[in-house]
PDB file of C-alpha atoms in Angstrom:
ATOM      1  CA  UNK A  26      24.447  -2.923 102.097  1.00 88.00           C
ATOM      2  CA  UNK A  27      25.875  -3.634  98.306  1.00 95.00           C
ATOM      3  CA  UNK A  28      26.340  -6.437  95.691  1.00 97.00           C
ATOM      4  CA  UNK A  29      27.303  -6.741  92.194  1.00 98.00           C
ATOM      5  CA  UNK A  30      23.824  -7.070  91.018  1.00 96.00           C
ATOM      6  CA  UNK A  31      24.873  -7.913  86.767  1.00 98.00           C
ATOM      7  CA  UNK A  32      27.930  -8.511  84.471  1.00 98.00           C
ATOM      8  CA  UNK A  33      29.106  -7.871  81.307  1.00 98.00           C
ATOM      9  CA  UNK A  34      31.345  -8.037  78.926  1.00 98.00           C
ATOM     10  CA  UNK A  35      32.468  -7.504  74.946  1.00 98.00           C
ATOM     11  CA  UNK A  36      35.088  -8.012  72.655  1.00 98.00           C
ATOM     12  CA  UNK A  37      35.849  -7.071  69.064  1.00 98.00           C
ATOM     13  CA  UNK A  38      35.371  -9.348  66.573  1.00 97.00           C
ATOM     14  CA  UNK A  39      38.519  -9.325  65.279  1.00 98.00           C
ATOM     15  CA  UNK A  40      40.865 -12.145  66.785  1.00 98.00           C
ATOM     16  CA  UNK A  41      44.938 -11.999  65.870  1.00 98.00           C
ATOM     17  CA  UNK A  42      46.372 -14.887  66.390  1.00 98.00           C
ATOM     18  CA  UNK A  43      49.742 -15.750  67.822  1.00 98.00           C
ATOM     19  CA  UNK A  44      50.891 -16.881  63.934  1.00 97.00           C
ATOM     20  CA  UNK A  45      49.706 -13.652  62.463  1.00 97.00           C
ATOM     21  CA  UNK A  46      52.263 -12.152  64.800  1.00 95.00           C
ATOM     22  CA  UNK A  47      54.530 -13.703  63.783  1.00 96.00           C
ATOM     23  CA  UNK A  48      54.441 -12.227  60.662  1.00 96.00           C
ATOM     24  CA  UNK A  49      54.678  -8.540  61.482  1.00 94.00           C
ATOM     25  CA  UNK A  50      57.273  -8.677  64.367  1.00 95.00           C
ATOM     26  CA  UNK A  51      60.593 -11.481  65.173  1.00 93.00           C
ATOM     27  CA  UNK A  52      58.620 -14.211  67.159  1.00 95.00           C
ATOM     28  CA  UNK A  53      56.909 -17.172  66.833  1.00 95.00           C
ATOM     29  CA  UNK A  54      53.929 -19.589  68.836  1.00 96.00           C
ATOM     30  CA  UNK A  55      56.428 -21.204  70.646  1.00 97.00           C
ATOM     31  CA  UNK A  56      57.763 -18.048  72.132  1.00 94.00           C
ATOM     32  CA  UNK A  57      54.444 -16.598  72.921  1.00 96.00           C
ATOM     33  CA  UNK A  58      53.132 -19.424  74.654  1.00 97.00           C
ATOM     34  CA  UNK A  59      55.897 -20.198  76.909  1.00 95.00           C
ATOM     35  CA  UNK A  60      56.556 -16.758  78.314  1.00 94.00           C
ATOM     36  CA  UNK A  61      53.163 -15.010  78.233  1.00 96.00           C
ATOM     37  CA  UNK A  62      50.818 -18.450  77.884  1.00 97.00           C
ATOM     38  CA  UNK A  63      48.583 -16.382  75.515  1.00 98.00           C
ATOM     39  CA  UNK A  64      47.438 -17.606  72.312  1.00 98.00           C
ATOM     40  CA  UNK A  65      45.016 -14.741  70.809  1.00 98.00           C
ATOM     41  CA  UNK A  66      43.943 -10.985  71.508  1.00 98.00           C
ATOM     42  CA  UNK A  67      41.179  -9.687  70.359  1.00 98.00           C
ATOM     43  CA  UNK A  68      41.008  -6.128  68.316  1.00 98.00           C
ATOM     44  CA  UNK A  69      39.717  -2.961  67.626  1.00 98.00           C
ATOM     45  CA  UNK A  70      39.501  -1.754  63.975  1.00 93.00           C
ATOM     46  CA  UNK A  71      37.809   1.139  64.612  1.00 93.00           C
ATOM     47  CA  UNK A  72      35.910   1.108  67.764  1.00 97.00           C
ATOM     48  CA  UNK A  73      36.971   3.693  70.514  1.00 97.00           C
ATOM     49  CA  UNK A  74      36.955   2.958  74.413  1.00 98.00           C
ATOM     50  CA  UNK A  75      33.640   4.224  74.859  1.00 98.00           C
ATOM     51  CA  UNK A  76      32.057   1.980  71.812  1.00 98.00           C
ATOM     52  CA  UNK A  77      33.789  -1.255  73.921  1.00 98.00           C
ATOM     53  CA  UNK A  78      32.433   0.697  77.322  1.00 98.00           C
ATOM     54  CA  UNK A  79      29.023   1.177  75.856  1.00 98.00           C
ATOM     55  CA  UNK A  80      28.820  -2.250  74.373  1.00 98.00           C
ATOM     56  CA  UNK A  81      29.799  -3.932  77.651  1.00 98.00           C
ATOM     57  CA  UNK A  82      27.683  -1.694  79.776  1.00 98.00           C
ATOM     58  CA  UNK A  83      24.555  -1.952  77.710  1.00 98.00           C
ATOM     59  CA  UNK A  84      24.669  -5.725  78.329  1.00 98.00           C
ATOM     60  CA  UNK A  85      25.380  -5.420  81.751  1.00 98.00           C
ATOM     61  CA  UNK A  86      22.285  -2.947  82.815  1.00 98.00           C
ATOM     62  CA  UNK A  87      20.194  -5.053  80.086  1.00 98.00           C
ATOM     63  CA  UNK A  88      20.998  -8.142  82.895  1.00 98.00           C
ATOM     64  CA  UNK A  89      20.159  -6.071  85.725  1.00 97.00           C
ATOM     65  CA  UNK A  90      16.769  -5.055  85.511  1.00 97.00           C
ATOM     66  CA  UNK A  91      16.983  -1.957  85.955  1.00 98.00           C
ATOM     67  CA  UNK A  92      15.921   1.780  83.811  1.00 98.00           C
ATOM     68  CA  UNK A  93      18.915   3.862  82.826  1.00 98.00           C
ATOM     69  CA  UNK A  94      17.219   6.311  85.149  1.00 98.00           C
ATOM     70  CA  UNK A  95      18.117   4.425  88.064  1.00 98.00           C
ATOM     71  CA  UNK A  96      21.805   4.369  87.853  1.00 98.00           C
ATOM     72  CA  UNK A  97      23.761   7.226  90.071  1.00 98.00           C
ATOM     73  CA  UNK A  98      27.008   6.685  89.234  1.00 98.00           C
ATOM     74  CA  UNK A  99      29.005   5.635  86.122  1.00 98.00           C
ATOM     75  CA  UNK A 100      32.650   5.580  86.423  1.00 98.00           C
ATOM     76  CA  UNK A 101      34.657   4.159  83.532  1.00 98.00           C
ATOM     77  CA  UNK A 102      37.789   2.286  83.926  1.00 98.00           C
ATOM     78  CA  UNK A 103      40.365   3.114  81.657  1.00 98.00           C
ATOM     79  CA  UNK A 104      44.170   4.192  80.995  1.00 96.00           C
ATOM     80  CA  UNK A 105      44.184   3.918  77.047  1.00 96.00           C
ATOM     81  CA  UNK A 106      41.355   6.328  76.188  1.00 94.00           C
ATOM     82  CA  UNK A 107      42.227   8.700  73.252  1.00 90.00           C
ATOM     83  CA  UNK A 108      39.772  11.500  74.563  1.00 88.00           C
ATOM     84  CA  UNK A 109      39.629  13.646  77.770  1.00 88.00           C
ATOM     85  CA  UNK A 110      36.403  15.176  77.469  1.00 93.00           C
ATOM     86  CA  UNK A 111      33.757  14.688  77.885  1.00 96.00           C
ATOM     87  CA  UNK A 112      34.415  11.306  79.841  1.00 98.00           C
ATOM     88  CA  UNK A 113      34.106   8.383  78.412  1.00 98.00           C
ATOM     89  CA  UNK A 114      31.939   7.704  81.148  1.00 98.00           C
ATOM     90  CA  UNK A 115      29.579  10.447  79.903  1.00 98.00           C
ATOM     91  CA  UNK A 116      29.307   9.208  76.941  1.00 98.00           C
ATOM     92  CA  UNK A 117      28.421   5.990  77.918  1.00 98.00           C
ATOM     93  CA  UNK A 118      25.774   7.557  79.659  1.00 98.00           C
ATOM     94  CA  UNK A 119      24.368   9.569  77.192  1.00 98.00           C
ATOM     95  CA  UNK A 120      24.032   6.281  74.779  1.00 98.00           C
ATOM     96  CA  UNK A 121      22.546   4.418  77.640  1.00 98.00           C
ATOM     97  CA  UNK A 122      19.944   7.426  78.290  1.00 98.00           C
ATOM     98  CA  UNK A 123      20.939   7.521  81.951  1.00 98.00           C
ATOM     99  CA  UNK A 124      20.033  10.871  82.694  1.00 97.00           C
ATOM    100  CA  UNK A 125      21.385  12.825  85.376  1.00 95.00           C
ATOM    101  CA  UNK A 126      24.271  10.473  87.351  1.00 98.00           C
ATOM    102  CA  UNK A 127      27.589  11.370  88.376  1.00 98.00           C
ATOM    103  CA  UNK A 128      30.194  10.770  85.377  1.00 98.00           C
ATOM    104  CA  UNK A 129      33.877  10.405  85.934  1.00 98.00           C
ATOM    105  CA  UNK A 130      36.595   8.334  83.849  1.00 98.00           C
ATOM    106  CA  UNK A 131      39.563   6.980  86.298  1.00 98.00           C
ATOM    107  CA  UNK A 132      42.585   6.200  85.577  1.00 97.00           C
ATOM    108  CA  UNK A 133      44.723   3.239  87.829  1.00 97.00           C
ATOM    109  CA  UNK A 134      46.469   1.201  84.736  1.00 96.00           C
ATOM    110  CA  UNK A 135      45.849  -2.451  85.099  1.00 97.00           C
ATOM    111  CA  UNK A 136      44.307  -2.046  88.868  1.00 98.00           C
ATOM    112  CA  UNK A 137      41.244   0.545  87.339  1.00 98.00           C
ATOM    113  CA  UNK A 138      38.616  -1.719  87.812  1.00 98.00           C
ATOM    114  CA  UNK A 139      39.110  -2.948  90.757  1.00 98.00           C
ATOM    115  CA  UNK A 140      40.043   0.935  92.044  1.00 98.00           C
ATOM    116  CA  UNK A 141      36.363   1.573  90.267  1.00 98.00           C
ATOM    117  CA  UNK A 142      34.590  -0.601  92.139  1.00 98.00           C
ATOM    118  CA  UNK A 143      35.950   0.393  95.294  1.00 98.00           C
ATOM    119  CA  UNK A 144      34.671   3.800  94.632  1.00 98.00           C
ATOM    120  CA  UNK A 145      31.213   2.645  93.700  1.00 98.00           C
ATOM    121  CA  UNK A 146      31.006   0.423  96.508  1.00 98.00           C
ATOM    122  CA  UNK A 147      31.599   2.876  98.545  1.00 98.00           C
ATOM    123  CA  UNK A 148      29.384   6.017  97.190  1.00 98.00           C
ATOM    124  CA  UNK A 149      26.712   3.716  97.330  1.00 97.00           C
ATOM    125  CA  UNK A 150      27.237   2.497 101.021  1.00 96.00           C
ATOM    126  CA  UNK A 151      26.937   5.935 101.601  1.00 96.00           C
ATOM    127  CA  UNK A 152      23.783   6.477 100.383  1.00 96.00           C
ATOM    128  CA  UNK A 153      24.681   8.882  97.173  1.00 97.00           C
ATOM    129  CA  UNK A 154      23.439   6.500  95.182  1.00 97.00           C
ATOM    130  CA  UNK A 155      21.464   3.096  94.844  1.00 97.00           C
ATOM    131  CA  UNK A 156      22.566   2.367  91.584  1.00 98.00           C
ATOM    132  CA  UNK A 157      26.197   2.188  89.950  1.00 98.00           C
ATOM    133  CA  UNK A 158      27.495   1.332  86.999  1.00 98.00           C
ATOM    134  CA  UNK A 159      31.399   0.377  86.850  1.00 99.00           C
ATOM    135  CA  UNK A 160      33.275   0.090  83.480  1.00 99.00           C
ATOM    136  CA  UNK A 161      36.938  -1.408  82.195  1.00 98.00           C
ATOM    137  CA  UNK A 162      37.357  -0.747  79.329  1.00 98.00           C
ATOM    138  CA  UNK A 163      40.798  -0.348  77.163  1.00 98.00           C
ATOM    139  CA  UNK A 164      41.917  -0.224  73.432  1.00 98.00           C
ATOM    140  CA  UNK A 165      45.137  -1.008  73.788  1.00 97.00           C
ATOM    141  CA  UNK A 166      45.871  -1.916  70.727  1.00 97.00           C
ATOM    142  CA  UNK A 167      45.880   1.629  69.942  1.00 95.00           C
ATOM    143  CA  UNK A 168      49.207   2.584  72.402  1.00 95.00           C
ATOM    144  CA  UNK A 169      51.047  -0.480  71.709  1.00 94.00           C
ATOM    145  CA  UNK A 170      54.164  -0.482  69.205  1.00 92.00           C
ATOM    146  CA  UNK A 171      53.853  -3.061  67.209  1.00 94.00           C
ATOM    147  CA  UNK A 172      57.955  -3.391  66.337  1.00 92.00           C
ATOM    148  CA  UNK A 173      58.991  -4.306  69.867  1.00 91.00           C
ATOM    149  CA  UNK A 174      57.896  -7.735  70.684  1.00 89.00           C
ATOM    150  CA  UNK A 175      58.427  -7.832  73.984  1.00 89.00           C
ATOM    151  CA  UNK A 176      55.179  -5.458  74.562  1.00 92.00           C
ATOM    152  CA  UNK A 177      52.966  -6.324  71.788  1.00 95.00           C
ATOM    153  CA  UNK A 178      52.368 -10.045  71.851  1.00 96.00           C
ATOM    154  CA  UNK A 179      50.822  -9.495  75.822  1.00 97.00           C
ATOM    155  CA  UNK A 180      48.169  -6.549  74.702  1.00 97.00           C
ATOM    156  CA  UNK A 181      44.371  -7.114  73.478  1.00 98.00           C
ATOM    157  CA  UNK A 182      41.256  -4.884  73.437  1.00 98.00           C
ATOM    158  CA  UNK A 183      38.015  -5.021  75.440  1.00 98.00           C
ATOM    159  CA  UNK A 184      35.224  -4.116  78.079  1.00 98.00           C
ATOM    160  CA  UNK A 185      33.520  -5.346  81.095  1.00 98.00           C
ATOM    161  CA  UNK A 186      30.820  -4.028  83.373  1.00 98.00           C
ATOM    162  CA  UNK A 187      29.423  -4.698  86.332  1.00 98.00           C
ATOM    163  CA  UNK A 188      26.268  -2.813  88.258  1.00 98.00           C
ATOM    164  CA  UNK A 189      26.761  -2.575  92.023  1.00 98.00           C
ATOM    165  CA  UNK A 190      23.323  -2.168  93.961  1.00 98.00           C
ATOM    166  CA  UNK A 191      22.334  -1.159  97.440  1.00 96.00           C
ATOM    167  CA  UNK A 192      20.529  -3.842  98.137  1.00 90.00           C
ATOM    168  CA  UNK A 193      23.150  -6.942  98.551  1.00 76.00           C
ATOM    169  CA  UNK A 194      24.146  -9.159 101.674  1.00 81.00           C
ATOM    170  CA  UNK A 195      26.636  -7.728 104.909  1.00 79.00           C
ATOM    171  CA  UNK A 196      29.459  -9.310 102.221  1.00 84.00           C
ATOM    172  CA  UNK A 197      28.500  -8.409  98.718  1.00 96.00           C
ATOM    173  CA  UNK A 198      31.668  -6.731  98.056  1.00 98.00           C
ATOM    174  CA  UNK A 199      34.109  -7.219 101.026  1.00 97.00           C
ATOM    175  CA  UNK A 200      36.377  -4.311 101.985  1.00 98.00           C
ATOM    176  CA  UNK A 201      39.465  -3.309  99.140  1.00 98.00           C
ATOM    177  CA  UNK A 202      43.226  -3.661  99.796  1.00 98.00           C
ATOM    178  CA  UNK A 203      44.527  -0.504  97.936  1.00 98.00           C
ATOM    179  CA  UNK A 204      47.672   0.807  97.153  1.00 98.00           C
ATOM    180  CA  UNK A 205      50.894   1.597  95.842  1.00 97.00           C
ATOM    181  CA  UNK A 206      54.613   1.831  95.347  1.00 94.00           C
ATOM    182  CA  UNK A 207      55.502   4.922  93.557  1.00 92.00           C
ATOM    183  CA  UNK A 208      59.290   4.472  93.898  1.00 90.00           C
ATOM    184  CA  UNK A 209      59.002   1.423  90.428  1.00 90.00           C
ATOM    185  CA  UNK A 210      55.808   3.391  89.120  1.00 83.00           C
ATOM    186  CA  UNK A 211      58.073   3.602  86.421  1.00 85.00           C
ATOM    187  CA  UNK A 212      58.001   0.090  85.441  1.00 85.00           C
ATOM    188  CA  UNK A 213      54.939   0.231  83.233  1.00 87.00           C
ATOM    189  CA  UNK A 214      55.063   3.378  81.343  1.00 83.00           C
ATOM    190  CA  UNK A 215      51.519   4.735  78.625  1.00 82.00           C
ATOM    191  CA  UNK A 216      53.434   7.688  78.021  1.00 80.00           C
ATOM    192  CA  UNK A 217      53.297  10.796  75.279  1.00 77.00           C
ATOM    193  CA  UNK A 218      50.489  13.410  74.273  1.00 71.00           C
ATOM    194  CA  UNK A 219      49.919  12.585  71.396  1.00 71.00           C
ATOM    195  CA  UNK A 220      51.035   9.294  70.344  1.00 79.00           C
ATOM    196  CA  UNK A 221      51.391   7.265  73.517  1.00 84.00           C
ATOM    197  CA  UNK A 222      53.074   3.762  73.782  1.00 83.00           C
ATOM    198  CA  UNK A 223      53.149   1.115  76.338  1.00 86.00           C
ATOM    199  CA  UNK A 224      55.822   0.221  77.949  1.00 83.00           C
ATOM    200  CA  UNK A 225      57.445  -1.944  80.229  1.00 86.00           C
ATOM    201  CA  UNK A 226      60.267  -3.314  82.914  1.00 87.00           C
ATOM    202  CA  UNK A 227      59.025  -6.828  82.191  1.00 83.00           C
ATOM    203  CA  UNK A 228      61.013  -8.717  84.640  1.00 90.00           C
ATOM    204  CA  UNK A 229      60.910  -6.107  87.262  1.00 92.00           C
ATOM    205  CA  UNK A 230      57.291  -6.363  86.626  1.00 92.00           C
ATOM    206  CA  UNK A 231      56.972 -10.122  87.029  1.00 93.00           C
ATOM    207  CA  UNK A 232      59.600 -10.491  90.232  1.00 95.00           C
ATOM    208  CA  UNK A 233      57.430  -8.145  91.798  1.00 95.00           C
ATOM    209  CA  UNK A 234      53.761  -9.724  90.757  1.00 95.00           C
ATOM    210  CA  UNK A 235      54.882 -13.270  91.747  1.00 96.00           C
ATOM    211  CA  UNK A 236      56.852 -11.858  95.110  1.00 96.00           C
ATOM    212  CA  UNK A 237      55.067  -9.333  96.703  1.00 96.00           C
ATOM    213  CA  UNK A 238      51.328  -9.283  95.895  1.00 97.00           C
ATOM    214  CA  UNK A 239      50.220 -12.938  97.255  1.00 98.00           C
ATOM    215  CA  UNK A 240      50.676 -11.371 100.625  1.00 98.00           C
ATOM    216  CA  UNK A 241      48.234  -8.338  99.967  1.00 98.00           C
ATOM    217  CA  UNK A 242      45.716 -10.366  98.468  1.00 98.00           C
ATOM    218  CA  UNK A 243      45.687 -13.192 101.554  1.00 98.00           C
ATOM    219  CA  UNK A 244      44.989  -9.597 103.309  1.00 98.00           C
ATOM    220  CA  UNK A 245      41.920  -8.835 100.829  1.00 98.00           C
ATOM    221  CA  UNK A 246      40.313 -12.223 102.079  1.00 98.00           C
ATOM    222  CA  UNK A 247      41.169 -11.497 105.375  1.00 98.00           C
ATOM    223  CA  UNK A 248      39.413  -8.252 105.905  1.00 97.00           C
ATOM    224  CA  UNK A 249      36.441 -10.229 104.420  1.00 98.00           C
ATOM    225  CA  UNK A 250      36.604 -12.481 106.625  1.00 97.00           C
ATOM    226  CA  UNK A 251      37.153 -15.665 104.291  1.00 97.00           C
ATOM    227  CA  UNK A 252      40.282 -17.940 104.638  1.00 97.00           C
ATOM    228  CA  UNK A 253      41.963 -18.196 100.477  1.00 97.00           C
ATOM    229  CA  UNK A 254      40.924 -22.238 100.907  1.00 97.00           C
ATOM    230  CA  UNK A 255      37.343 -21.585 100.991  1.00 98.00           C
ATOM    231  CA  UNK A 256      37.308 -19.136  97.892  1.00 98.00           C
ATOM    232  CA  UNK A 257      35.704 -20.534  94.866  1.00 98.00           C
ATOM    233  CA  UNK A 258      37.306 -18.270  92.474  1.00 98.00           C
ATOM    234  CA  UNK A 259      40.388 -16.187  91.971  1.00 98.00           C
ATOM    235  CA  UNK A 260      40.119 -13.204  88.994  1.00 98.00           C
ATOM    236  CA  UNK A 261      43.328 -11.494  89.271  1.00 98.00           C
ATOM    237  CA  UNK A 262      45.145  -8.808  86.428  1.00 98.00           C
ATOM    238  CA  UNK A 263      44.757 -11.398  83.219  1.00 98.00           C
ATOM    239  CA  UNK A 264      48.265  -9.910  82.625  1.00 96.00           C
ATOM    240  CA  UNK A 265      50.371 -12.984  82.443  1.00 96.00           C
ATOM    241  CA  UNK A 266      49.831 -16.871  82.558  1.00 97.00           C
ATOM    242  CA  UNK A 267      52.599 -17.412  84.777  1.00 97.00           C
ATOM    243  CA  UNK A 268      52.456 -14.573  86.888  1.00 97.00           C
ATOM    244  CA  UNK A 269      48.470 -15.863  87.013  1.00 98.00           C
ATOM    245  CA  UNK A 270      49.636 -19.106  88.253  1.00 97.00           C
ATOM    246  CA  UNK A 271      51.795 -18.380  90.623  1.00 97.00           C
ATOM    247  CA  UNK A 272      49.833 -15.782  92.931  1.00 97.00           C
ATOM    248  CA  UNK A 273      46.827 -18.661  92.527  1.00 97.00           C
ATOM    249  CA  UNK A 274      49.743 -21.453  93.888  1.00 97.00           C
ATOM    250  CA  UNK A 275      51.068 -19.081  96.628  1.00 98.00           C
ATOM    251  CA  UNK A 276      47.182 -18.281  97.886  1.00 97.00           C
ATOM    252  CA  UNK A 277      46.535 -21.810  98.315  1.00 96.00           C
ATOM    253  CA  UNK A 278      42.837 -22.437  97.061  1.00 96.00           C
ATOM    254  CA  UNK A 279      42.604 -26.111  95.687  1.00 94.00           C
ATOM    255  CA  UNK A 280      38.746 -25.383  94.860  1.00 94.00           C
ATOM    256  CA  UNK A 281      39.129 -22.169  93.277  1.00 98.00           C
ATOM    257  CA  UNK A 282      38.176 -22.016  89.697  1.00 98.00           C
ATOM    258  CA  UNK A 283      41.003 -19.590  88.484  1.00 98.00           C
ATOM    259  CA  UNK A 284      40.337 -17.224  85.757  1.00 98.00           C
ATOM    260  CA  UNK A 285      43.062 -17.760  82.365  1.00 98.00           C
ATOM    261  CA  UNK A 286      41.355 -15.546  79.945  1.00 98.00           C
ATOM    262  CA  UNK A 287      44.515 -14.125  78.865  1.00 98.00           C
ATOM    263  CA  UNK A 288      45.294 -17.085  76.991  1.00 98.00           C
ATOM    264  CA  UNK A 289      42.264 -15.977  74.958  1.00 98.00           C
ATOM    265  CA  UNK A 290      42.137 -12.246  75.266  1.00 98.00           C
ATOM    266  CA  UNK A 291      45.589 -11.224  76.050  1.00 98.00           C
ATOM    267  CA  UNK A 292      46.368  -8.127  78.787  1.00 98.00           C
ATOM    268  CA  UNK A 293      43.554  -5.798  78.629  1.00 98.00           C
ATOM    269  CA  UNK A 294      44.527  -3.602  81.272  1.00 98.00           C
ATOM    270  CA  UNK A 295      41.523  -2.198  83.837  1.00 98.00           C
ATOM    271  CA  UNK A 296      39.224  -4.586  81.292  1.00 98.00           C
ATOM    272  CA  UNK A 297      40.866  -7.594  82.350  1.00 98.00           C
ATOM    273  CA  UNK A 298      39.276  -8.492  85.481  1.00 98.00           C
ATOM    274  CA  UNK A 299      35.424  -7.630  84.903  1.00 98.00           C
ATOM    275  CA  UNK A 300      35.892  -9.427  81.327  1.00 98.00           C
ATOM    276  CA  UNK A 301      37.200 -12.566  82.921  1.00 98.00           C
ATOM    277  CA  UNK A 302      34.131 -12.279  86.082  1.00 98.00           C
ATOM    278  CA  UNK A 303      31.861 -12.290  83.643  1.00 98.00           C
ATOM    279  CA  UNK A 304      32.760 -14.944  81.443  1.00 98.00           C
ATOM    280  CA  UNK A 305      32.788 -16.989  84.231  1.00 98.00           C
ATOM    281  CA  UNK A 306      30.053 -16.042  85.422  1.00 98.00           C
ATOM    282  CA  UNK A 307      27.943 -16.594  82.108  1.00 97.00           C
ATOM    283  CA  UNK A 308      29.458 -19.853  82.017  1.00 97.00           C
ATOM    284  CA  UNK A 309      28.171 -20.718  85.283  1.00 97.00           C
ATOM    285  CA  UNK A 310      31.725 -21.760  86.543  1.00 98.00           C
ATOM    286  CA  UNK A 311      31.176 -20.333  90.293  1.00 97.00           C
ATOM    287  CA  UNK A 312      27.921 -20.802  92.150  1.00 96.00           C
ATOM    288  CA  UNK A 313      25.989 -17.983  92.429  1.00 96.00           C
ATOM    289  CA  UNK A 314      26.974 -16.214  96.509  1.00 96.00           C
ATOM    290  CA  UNK A 315      30.160 -18.177  96.188  1.00 97.00           C
ATOM    291  CA  UNK A 316      33.547 -15.701  97.683  1.00 98.00           C
ATOM    292  CA  UNK A 317      35.474 -14.975  94.612  1.00 98.00           C
ATOM    293  CA  UNK A 318      38.801 -12.988  95.004  1.00 98.00           C
ATOM    294  CA  UNK A 319      39.337 -10.131  92.474  1.00 98.00           C
ATOM    295  CA  UNK A 320      42.629  -8.764  92.716  1.00 98.00           C
ATOM    296  CA  UNK A 321      44.064  -6.636  89.850  1.00 98.00           C
ATOM    297  CA  UNK A 322      48.066  -4.735  89.618  1.00 97.00           C
ATOM    298  CA  UNK A 323      49.887  -3.189  87.428  1.00 93.00           C
ATOM    299  CA  UNK A 324      51.671   0.834  86.555  1.00 90.00           C
ATOM    300  CA  UNK A 325      51.913   2.849  89.595  1.00 91.00           C
ATOM    301  CA  UNK A 326      53.005   0.010  90.234  1.00 95.00           C
ATOM    302  CA  UNK A 327      49.285  -0.785  92.048  1.00 97.00           C
ATOM    303  CA  UNK A 328      47.218  -3.013  93.111  1.00 98.00           C
ATOM    304  CA  UNK A 329      43.173  -2.927  94.362  1.00 98.00           C
ATOM    305  CA  UNK A 330      41.230  -6.001  95.083  1.00 98.00           C
ATOM    306  CA  UNK A 331      38.350  -7.431  97.300  1.00 98.00           C
ATOM    307  CA  UNK A 332      36.388 -10.353  97.779  1.00 98.00           C
ATOM    308  CA  UNK A 333      33.009 -10.067  96.349  1.00 98.00           C
ATOM    309  CA  UNK A 334      29.606 -12.926  96.013  1.00 97.00           C
ATOM    310  CA  UNK A 335      29.273 -14.012  93.089  1.00 95.00           C
ATOM    311  CA  UNK A 336      26.408 -12.418  91.633  1.00 93.00           C
TER     312      UNK A 336
END
């Protein structure tokens, strides 16, 4: 069986406030907070996606107590990486001294980390690796259109990482619920070969997330054998505070700690779920072994989620 063995997270030092954004584009703190709930976001000056991923992964590996050679798989979930080959996962493995793991990047937009977590879970359950390193890392600031106030106020940079190990309880990582609605794939875009820019149909995404995703999240709980009311934590993609609050209300989990890292980190795409989860665990806001729903959604329009036991 499998479990999340250890977690790590990393964010760049530079913090961009709403007031600072107001000097760059026609906006203000009140406008941003009312529509998104975001107050600040972290921005990488020169760090690459591989740099962010390595920093988070190094912390997870150190916390796990495992030796680098025990890691049999490395996956980096990202949609903002500039380079294609070698993969960011290969770069992370090289920097951390992981000698012969299978390494690859995975792009499922904002649902990338939970998709990668399920992939690693399946790998470990099948016996193809004893331990896997799963990372969500994004440098969204590099693909931001800083003249578009509807999107530039949302995005931030960061990374989160998890070690998936084979020696867990039967319900350490629950069955994944994943899928997509490709008929609306264009509602979130990051297109262009040389200078891609993030764009989205904000209202379309908001309506989809607040009206159609709660039943899918409940299905993830059902497949894990956990009632939503039994959840100790809910960590959704940190897209927008209004979406997070809507999903939490619909799930009816009164005792769950709901991650709201979006307030301080903005939307970090595939990094948002592991980043928020790692912070909650670091602060010990969720008891060890308690059930936590991870649920991410975004470009594609894709979703992926599972219930895990808090490490």
